[in-house]
Short mmCIF file of C-alpha atoms in Angstrom, two decimals:
data_model
loop_
_atom_site.label_atom_id
_atom_site.label_comp_id
_atom_site.label_asym_id
_atom_site.label_seq_id
_atom_site.Cartn_x
_atom_site.Cartn_y
_atom_site.Cartn_z
CA ASP F 1 7.50 8.36 14.74
CA LEU F 2 7.53 7.05 12.44
CA MET F 3 6.92 2.87 11.06
CA ASP F 4 9.14 0.41 12.02
CA ASN F 5 8.94 -3.70 11.43
CA GLU F 6 7.26 -4.55 14.53
CA THR F 7 4.11 -3.59 12.86
CA VAL F 8 3.47 -6.27 9.88
CA MET F 9 1.84 -4.68 7.54
CA LEU F 10 1.29 -4.57 3.27
CA THR F 11 4.33 -3.15 1.81
CA PRO F 12 4.39 0.91 4.38
CA ASN F 13 7.63 3.00 3.61
CA SER F 14 9.18 3.07 7.00
CA GLN F 15 9.98 6.93 5.68
CA VAL F 16 6.10 8.81 6.06
CA VAL F 17 4.16 8.99 9.43
CA TYR F 18 1.10 7.26 8.87
CA VAL F 19 -2.16 7.51 10.88
CA PHE F 20 -5.26 4.88 10.78
CA ASN F 21 -8.96 5.13 11.32
CA TYR F 22 -11.86 3.20 10.63
CA LEU F 23 -15.62 5.48 9.81
CA ASP F 24 -18.48 3.67 10.49
CA LEU F 25 -21.47 4.53 9.05
CA LYS F 26 -24.18 2.57 9.99
CA LYS F 27 -23.58 3.24 13.07
CA ASP F 28 -22.01 7.06 13.17
CA GLY F 29 -24.25 8.19 9.59
CA PRO F 30 -22.65 11.47 7.60
CA THR F 31 -19.68 11.69 9.40
CA VAL F 32 -17.03 15.04 8.72
CA LEU F 33 -13.31 15.02 8.28
CA GLU F 34 -11.49 17.92 8.82
CA ALA F 35 -8.27 17.96 7.03
CA PRO F 36 -5.70 20.14 6.96
CA PRO F 37 -3.28 21.47 3.67
CA LYS F 38 0.25 19.46 2.58
CA LEU F 39 -1.93 16.24 3.72
CA ALA F 40 -1.44 12.66 1.29
CA ALA F 41 -5.01 10.62 2.26
CA MET F 42 -6.89 8.88 1.35
CA LEU F 43 -10.18 6.79 2.26
CA ASP F 44 -11.68 3.36 0.43
CA SER F 45 -14.63 0.52 0.78
CA MET F 46 -14.55 -1.83 2.85
CA TRP F 47 -13.57 -3.71 -0.85
CA ASP F 48 -10.41 -2.50 -1.22
CA GLN F 49 -12.61 0.90 -3.62
CA PRO F 50 -11.27 3.81 -3.83
CA ILE F 51 -14.16 6.64 -2.70
CA VAL F 52 -11.94 9.97 -2.50
CA ASP F 53 -8.04 11.46 -2.30
CA ILE F 54 -7.01 13.32 0.31
CA GLY F 55 -4.04 16.01 -0.89
CA ALA F 56 -2.53 17.31 -4.13
CA THR F 57 -4.50 14.63 -5.96
CA GLY F 58 -7.65 14.42 -3.92
CA PRO F 59 -9.90 17.38 -4.78
CA ASP F 60 -9.04 20.40 -2.07
CA LYS F 61 -4.65 20.52 -4.56
CA GLY F 62 -3.48 20.28 -0.96
CA GLN F 63 -5.15 22.42 0.38
CA GLY F 64 -7.44 20.98 2.69
CA GLY F 65 -10.90 20.72 3.80
CA LYS F 66 -14.51 19.53 5.04
CA PHE F 67 -14.63 16.88 3.11
CA LEU F 68 -18.25 14.85 4.11
CA VAL F 69 -18.05 11.21 3.55
CA LEU F 70 -21.95 9.82 3.25
CA PRO F 71 -23.37 6.23 3.72
CA PRO F 72 -24.37 4.31 1.43
CA GLY F 73 -27.92 5.43 -0.43
CA TYR F 74 -27.27 8.88 1.72
CA GLU F 75 -30.94 10.55 -0.30
CA GLY F 76 -31.19 13.19 3.89
CA GLU F 77 -29.78 16.06 2.94
CA VAL F 78 -26.74 17.76 1.65
CA PRO F 79 -25.27 21.03 3.26
CA GLU F 80 -22.66 23.07 1.38
CA GLY F 81 -19.24 23.43 2.38
CA TYR F 82 -17.92 20.15 1.94
CA PHE F 83 -16.23 17.82 -0.79
CA VAL F 84 -18.82 15.27 -0.85
CA ALA F 85 -18.13 11.77 -0.89
CA ARG F 86 -20.52 8.80 -1.20
CA SER F 87 -19.08 5.64 0.19
CA PRO F 88 -20.27 2.49 -1.35
CA THR F 89 -20.04 0.56 1.67
CA TYR F 90 -21.00 1.38 5.48
CA GLY F 91 -17.62 1.22 7.10
CA VAL F 92 -14.67 3.06 5.56
CA MET F 93 -10.84 2.80 6.24
CA VAL F 94 -9.39 6.73 6.13
CA VAL F 95 -5.71 6.47 5.75
CA LEU F 96 -3.63 9.66 6.08
CA ARG F 97 0.18 10.17 5.27
CA GLY F 98 2.90 13.37 6.03
CA TYR F 99 6.43 13.58 4.88
CA ILE F 100 9.22 14.05 7.19
CA GLU F 101 11.05 16.58 5.80
CA ASN F 102 15.00 17.20 5.88
CA GLY F 103 14.41 13.52 7.86
CA SER F 104 12.39 15.36 10.39
CA THR F 105 8.85 14.06 11.52
CA ASP F 106 8.21 17.13 13.92
CA ASN F 107 6.29 18.58 11.20
CA ALA F 108 4.40 16.17 9.52
CA VAL F 109 2.93 14.92 12.90
CA ALA F 110 1.81 18.44 13.97
CA ARG F 111 0.10 18.98 10.26
CA LEU F 112 -1.33 15.26 11.10
CA LYS F 113 -2.79 16.34 15.28
CA GLN F 114 -4.90 18.75 13.45
CA THR F 115 -6.98 16.13 11.42
CA ARG F 116 -10.40 16.22 12.83
CA ILE F 117 -13.38 13.64 12.72
CA TYR F 118 -16.63 13.66 13.94
CA PRO F 119 -20.15 12.91 12.68
CA LEU F 120 -22.31 15.13 10.92
CA ALA F 121 -24.40 15.77 13.91
CA ASP F 122 -21.82 16.71 15.75
CA LYS F 123 -20.90 20.15 13.96
CA ASP F 124 -21.37 22.56 16.11
CA ASN F 125 -19.52 21.52 19.01
CA PRO F 126 -17.46 18.28 17.86
CA PRO F 127 -14.93 16.38 19.52
CA GLU F 128 -12.22 16.27 20.65
CA THR F 129 -10.02 13.14 18.43
CA THR F 130 -7.44 11.56 20.57
CA PHE F 131 -4.88 10.42 18.72
CA LEU F 132 -2.39 7.11 20.03
CA ASN F 133 0.78 6.38 19.11
CA VAL F 134 1.53 3.48 18.56
CA SER F 135 5.01 3.44 17.40
CA GLY F 136 7.89 0.24 18.17
CA LYS F 137 4.78 -1.87 19.46
CA PRO F 138 3.75 -4.83 17.72
CA LEU F 139 1.03 -5.52 15.71
CA ASP F 140 0.13 -7.37 13.29
CA THR F 141 -2.68 -6.41 10.52
CA LEU F 142 -1.96 -9.28 7.73
CA PHE F 143 -4.87 -10.46 6.51
CA PRO F 144 -5.76 -14.07 6.68
CA THR F 145 -4.34 -17.23 3.75
CA ASP F 146 -6.62 -20.45 5.49
CA GLU F 147 -9.20 -21.03 6.17
CA ARG F 148 -10.06 -18.05 8.25
CA LEU F 149 -10.57 -15.99 5.47
CA PHE F 150 -13.65 -17.76 4.35
CA TYR F 151 -15.13 -16.69 8.57
CA ASN F 152 -13.86 -12.95 7.25
CA LEU F 153 -15.71 -11.88 4.41
CA ALA F 154 -18.86 -13.86 5.50
CA GLU F 155 -18.69 -11.27 8.71
CA LEU F 156 -17.87 -8.06 6.02
CA VAL F 157 -20.73 -9.73 3.84
CA GLN F 158 -22.97 -9.50 7.02
CA GLN F 159 -22.14 -5.50 7.47
CA GLU F 160 -22.69 -4.45 4.27
CA PRO F 161 -24.81 -3.86 1.30
CA VAL F 162 -24.73 -5.83 -1.69
CA ALA F 163 -24.82 -4.08 -5.25
CA ASP F 164 -25.86 -4.93 -8.30
CA LYS F 165 -22.85 -5.17 -9.79
CA ASP F 166 -21.62 -7.94 -7.09
CA LYS F 167 -24.98 -10.02 -7.16
CA ILE F 168 -22.27 -12.48 -9.29
CA MET F 169 -19.74 -12.15 -6.35
CA TYR F 170 -22.85 -13.42 -3.23
CA GLY F 171 -23.94 -16.44 -5.77
CA MET F 172 -20.63 -18.08 -6.04
CA LEU F 173 -20.46 -17.20 -1.68
CA ALA F 174 -23.87 -19.25 -1.46
CA THR F 175 -22.31 -22.09 -2.78
CA ILE F 176 -19.88 -22.03 0.04
CA GLY F 177 -22.39 -21.32 2.79
CA ILE F 178 -22.39 -17.78 2.76
CA GLU F 179 -25.70 -15.66 3.06
CA LYS F 180 -26.85 -12.40 4.07
CA GLY F 181 -28.69 -13.31 6.65
CA LYS F 182 -27.81 -16.61 7.41
CA PRO F 183 -25.00 -18.13 10.13
CA PHE F 184 -21.47 -19.28 8.11
CA GLU F 185 -21.08 -22.69 8.86
CA PRO F 186 -19.29 -24.84 7.34
CA ASP F 187 -19.15 -28.94 8.48
CA ALA F 188 -15.37 -30.47 8.90
CA ARG F 189 -16.57 -31.07 5.05
CA MET F 190 -17.18 -27.89 3.25
CA GLN F 191 -14.04 -27.04 6.01
CA ALA F 192 -10.59 -28.93 4.83
CA ILE F 193 -12.58 -27.58 1.17
CA LEU F 194 -11.70 -24.01 2.51
CA LYS F 195 -8.40 -24.98 4.42
CA LYS F 196 -7.15 -27.11 -0.13
CA ALA F 197 -8.41 -23.36 -1.32
CA ALA F 198 -7.06 -20.64 0.48
CA LYS F 199 -4.05 -22.17 0.02
CA THR F 200 -4.50 -22.64 -2.99
CA GLY F 201 -5.06 -18.79 -3.65
CA HIS F 202 -2.89 -17.49 -1.97
CA GLY F 203 -0.40 -19.24 -4.28
CA ILE F 204 -1.84 -18.04 -6.99
CA VAL F 205 -2.18 -14.83 -5.87
CA GLN F 206 2.01 -14.75 -4.64
CA SER F 207 2.98 -16.81 -8.30
CA LEU F 208 1.56 -13.62 -9.74
CA PHE F 209 3.19 -10.90 -7.27
CA LEU F 210 6.02 -12.96 -7.81
CA ALA F 211 6.27 -13.91 -11.81
CA PRO F 212 4.05 -12.17 -13.42
CA ARG F 213 4.11 -13.02 -16.76
CA ASP F 214 1.28 -10.26 -19.19
CA GLU F 215 4.38 -7.93 -20.33
CA LYS F 216 3.23 -4.51 -19.31
CA ALA F 217 4.15 -5.48 -15.63
CA TRP F 218 7.70 -4.55 -16.61
CA TYR F 219 8.45 -0.40 -16.17
CA TYR F 220 11.66 -1.38 -17.99
CA PRO F 221 12.07 -3.47 -20.58
CA GLY F 222 14.15 -6.09 -20.34
CA LYS F 223 15.77 -5.72 -16.72
CA THR F 224 13.80 -6.67 -13.86
CA TRP F 225 10.93 -3.51 -11.61
CA THR F 226 7.85 -4.05 -12.02
CA LEU F 227 4.34 -1.99 -11.74
CA PRO F 228 1.95 -2.94 -8.62
CA PHE F 229 -0.68 -0.80 -10.38
CA GLN F 230 0.05 -2.54 -14.03
CA THR F 231 -3.75 -1.57 -14.10
CA PRO F 232 -5.55 2.17 -16.77
CA ASN F 233 -6.91 2.96 -13.49
CA ALA F 234 -7.91 1.88 -9.17
CA PHE F 235 -11.38 0.36 -9.70
CA PHE F 236 -8.60 -2.16 -12.21
CA GLU F 237 -11.82 -1.75 -14.94
CA VAL F 238 -10.99 -1.49 -18.27
CA GLU F 239 -14.68 -0.49 -21.33
CA ASP F 240 -14.97 -5.33 -20.71
CA ARG F 241 -13.94 -7.05 -17.45
CA ILE F 242 -12.49 -5.70 -14.53
CA LEU F 243 -8.80 -7.12 -15.07
CA LEU F 244 -8.51 -10.20 -11.67
CA ASP F 245 -5.23 -11.09 -12.12
CA GLU F 246 -3.48 -7.93 -12.35
CA ARG F 247 -5.45 -7.25 -9.02
CA SER F 248 -4.85 -9.76 -7.24
CA GLN F 249 -1.62 -8.56 -7.77
CA PHE F 250 -1.68 -5.77 -6.27
CA PHE F 251 -3.39 -6.50 -3.13
CA TYR F 252 -1.78 -9.07 -2.41
CA SER F 253 0.62 -6.53 -0.92
CA ALA F 254 -0.89 -3.40 -0.75
CA PHE F 255 -3.21 -2.20 2.54
CA GLY F 256 -5.97 0.21 0.16
CA THR F 257 -5.63 2.28 -3.37
CA SER F 258 -6.64 5.54 -5.20
CA ALA F 259 -5.81 7.31 -7.70
CA GLY F 260 -3.43 9.07 -7.64
CA MET F 261 -1.16 6.45 -6.96
CA VAL F 262 -1.78 5.08 -11.11
CA LYS F 263 -2.44 9.10 -12.90
CA ALA F 264 0.46 10.45 -13.26
CA PHE F 265 1.34 13.50 -11.76
CA VAL F 266 4.21 15.11 -12.26
CA GLY F 267 6.28 16.58 -9.49
CA LYS F 268 3.74 15.19 -6.62
CA GLY F 269 1.99 12.17 -5.64
CA SER F 270 4.83 9.65 -5.45
CA LYS F 271 4.79 6.74 -7.84
CA TYR F 272 6.65 2.68 -7.20
CA ILE F 273 8.01 -0.70 -8.65
CA ASN F 274 9.46 -3.46 -7.58
CA SER F 275 12.53 -6.16 -7.73
CA TYR F 276 11.30 -9.53 -6.68
CA THR F 277 15.19 -11.08 -8.26
CA ASP F 278 18.32 -10.55 -9.59
CA ASN F 279 19.92 -8.77 -13.57
CA ASN F 280 19.85 -13.10 -13.61
CA ARG F 281 16.30 -13.35 -13.16
CA GLU F 282 17.14 -15.03 -10.15
CA PHE F 283 15.46 -14.22 -6.23
CA LEU F 284 16.83 -12.36 -3.87
CA HIS F 285 18.57 -15.14 -1.25
CA GLY F 286 18.66 -12.96 2.06
CA GLY F 287 22.23 -15.38 2.77
CA ASN F 288 23.30 -12.89 -1.38
CA THR F 289 25.21 -10.21 -1.02
CA TYR F 290 23.92 -7.68 -3.57
CA ARG F 291 24.50 -4.16 -5.13
CA LEU F 292 22.20 -2.08 -6.38
CA VAL F 293 23.75 0.72 -8.72
CA MET F 294 21.57 4.36 -8.40
CA PRO F 295 22.59 6.54 -11.50
CA PRO F 296 22.98 9.88 -10.86
CA ASN F 297 19.82 12.19 -10.62
CA VAL F 298 16.84 10.32 -9.48
CA PRO F 299 13.85 11.72 -10.47
CA VAL F 300 11.44 13.53 -7.89
CA ALA F 301 10.46 16.62 -6.70
CA ASP F 302 10.49 15.70 -2.65
CA PHE F 303 12.58 12.21 -2.59
CA TRP F 304 13.65 8.48 -2.64
CA SER F 305 13.73 6.07 -1.03
CA LEU F 306 14.03 1.98 -1.01
CA THR F 307 12.77 -0.74 1.29
CA ILE F 308 13.52 -4.64 1.95
CA TYR F 309 10.37 -7.16 2.78
CA ASP F 310 9.81 -10.51 3.52
CA VAL F 311 8.48 -12.44 0.28
CA GLU F 312 6.18 -14.68 3.00
CA THR F 313 4.85 -11.54 4.76
CA ARG F 314 5.44 -8.82 2.29
CA ALA F 315 5.87 -6.10 5.43
CA MET F 316 9.50 -4.22 6.59
CA LEU F 317 12.00 -6.82 6.53
CA LYS F 318 12.58 -8.13 10.19
CA ASN F 319 16.63 -7.83 10.35
CA GLY F 320 18.39 -6.60 14.19
CA THR F 321 17.18 -3.09 12.99
CA ARG F 322 14.27 -0.62 12.54
CA PHE F 323 13.92 0.34 9.48
CA PRO F 324 15.40 -1.95 6.42
CA ASN F 325 15.43 0.80 3.56
CA ILE F 326 17.57 3.43 2.32
CA ASP F 327 16.56 6.86 1.65
CA SER F 328 17.91 10.40 0.22
CA TYR F 329 18.28 11.67 3.42
CA LYS F 330 20.63 10.03 4.94
CA GLU F 331 24.25 10.44 4.22
CA LEU F 332 24.97 8.60 1.33
CA LYS F 333 28.89 7.62 -0.24
CA THR F 334 28.53 8.60 -3.55
CA ASN F 335 30.72 8.19 -6.85
CA ALA F 336 32.33 10.31 -9.64
CA ASP F 337 29.67 10.84 -11.58
CA GLY F 338 26.58 10.57 -8.96
CA SER F 339 25.95 7.62 -8.86
CA ILE F 340 25.61 5.80 -5.80
CA ASP F 341 26.55 1.84 -4.53
CA LEU F 342 24.03 0.09 -2.83
CA TYR F 343 24.68 -3.49 -0.92
CA PHE F 344 22.16 -6.17 0.36
CA SER F 345 23.67 -8.72 2.02
CA PRO F 346 23.76 -10.49 6.18
CA GLU F 347 27.26 -7.83 6.92
CA ALA F 348 28.57 -4.39 5.53
CA PRO F 349 31.24 -4.60 2.56
CA ALA F 350 33.72 -2.72 4.25
CA GLY F 351 33.59 1.00 3.40
CA TYR F 352 30.79 0.63 2.72
CA GLU F 353 28.28 0.70 5.60
CA SER F 354 26.14 4.70 4.65
CA ASN F 355 25.10 2.84 1.71
CA TRP F 356 23.98 -0.51 2.94
CA VAL F 357 20.69 -2.18 4.16
CA LYS F 358 20.60 -5.46 6.11
CA THR F 359 20.33 -9.50 5.06
CA VAL F 360 18.92 -12.32 6.65
CA PRO F 361 19.90 -15.80 5.97
CA GLY F 362 16.78 -17.94 4.99
CA LYS F 363 14.86 -15.07 4.62
CA ASP F 364 13.78 -14.46 1.10
CA TRP F 365 12.49 -10.19 -0.32
CA PHE F 366 11.83 -8.29 -2.60
CA ALA F 367 11.82 -4.49 -3.27
CA MET F 368 9.75 -1.68 -3.78
CA MET F 369 11.66 1.63 -5.34
CA ARG F 370 10.03 5.12 -3.99
CA PHE F 371 9.53 8.17 -6.18
CA TYR F 372 7.70 11.47 -3.94
CA GLY F 373 6.68 14.16 -6.67
CA PRO F 374 8.63 11.87 -9.07
CA GLU F 375 9.36 13.85 -12.57
CA GLN F 376 9.61 12.87 -15.98
CA PRO F 377 12.09 12.07 -15.89
CA TYR F 378 10.66 8.61 -14.25
CA PHE F 379 7.97 8.56 -16.60
CA ASP F 380 9.27 8.31 -19.50
CA THR F 381 11.57 6.49 -18.45
CA THR F 382 15.01 8.46 -20.20
CA TRP F 383 16.09 7.32 -16.35
CA GLN F 384 16.21 4.05 -15.13
CA LEU F 385 17.11 2.30 -11.77
CA ASN F 386 19.36 -1.04 -11.66
CA ASP F 387 18.97 -4.31 -11.74
CA PHE F 388 19.67 -5.40 -7.87
CA GLU F 389 23.51 -7.92 -9.07
CA LYS F 390 24.32 -11.25 -7.19
CA VAL F 391 28.19 -10.08 -6.32
CA THR F 392 28.49 -13.28 -3.65
#
């Protein structure tokens, strides 16, 4: 089924069928992923760096095929007939996505269930892949924003190999007691420091996310919509440095990344923009009524979706409905010129119930607009989304 707001996860989309998996290359060794056609998927390392895309933006070009994921430092024989992906970490996050068609999940689920994952050693007699439906079940996947974060980091350091480029980071971690091969046992003094550091760090990254100061963060000049990706590539690298602020704000609201999220594929893939404020640059509050006028001819080959999220959790807002969103599959009231008036408020404006998303007094929120199959007017910004306007 579609993901709803019972799943507490960083900015998921309720118009996409998700499948999540985790590969353990230390235990299983080289691992095969058989992907069906028309899949949109990404494999990320445990340091949240892209390993390979699957689908229209991957080497299979949307046709599917067999992918072979190799563990760090693998020097064994590599058989033919696979798209080969070398992982820098033993752990690999796998995110598969299937798009709904005409409002139905049937085709997406059928395709996703053709996926098979198994160790290369079992290729002659691969086991069945089991699928568990967790739709509608309470599930909290958020990373901690207090001192527990450092314990999670210490565990990850023990599990994964050390790359040369990470040694400066490992040196800094050693100063607070996180060292490979040693237990992490901070004393009372260090625990107090870590608690304060986590709170401060969370505040810094939240500010980078909600109130960016860099001009390149804003997609339309003079408007409130920002780009989640404020970087030329999915590694957040430029010629002379890593873009730390841009990387931090992105992962504050996203659980993974892929090359396809950054590259401009006209008519393929997806693109996102966010808004945290109204046209007066005031943050969006759950007790107010806002109108957003969607211009006609949204530049998408597939569909568009606008979802609202809780500022604190960055998960879908829990507003008493399953899906706090509006999308182009819904029957929306349209103006004579083709534009659409959308409303966001605790109560539905009379006559606009179909164009309304419920908000919650006392809960600040932000919006993400997704373009699936974005067309040229999105990229050259000849089509621009309007700002939220406070009505009351």
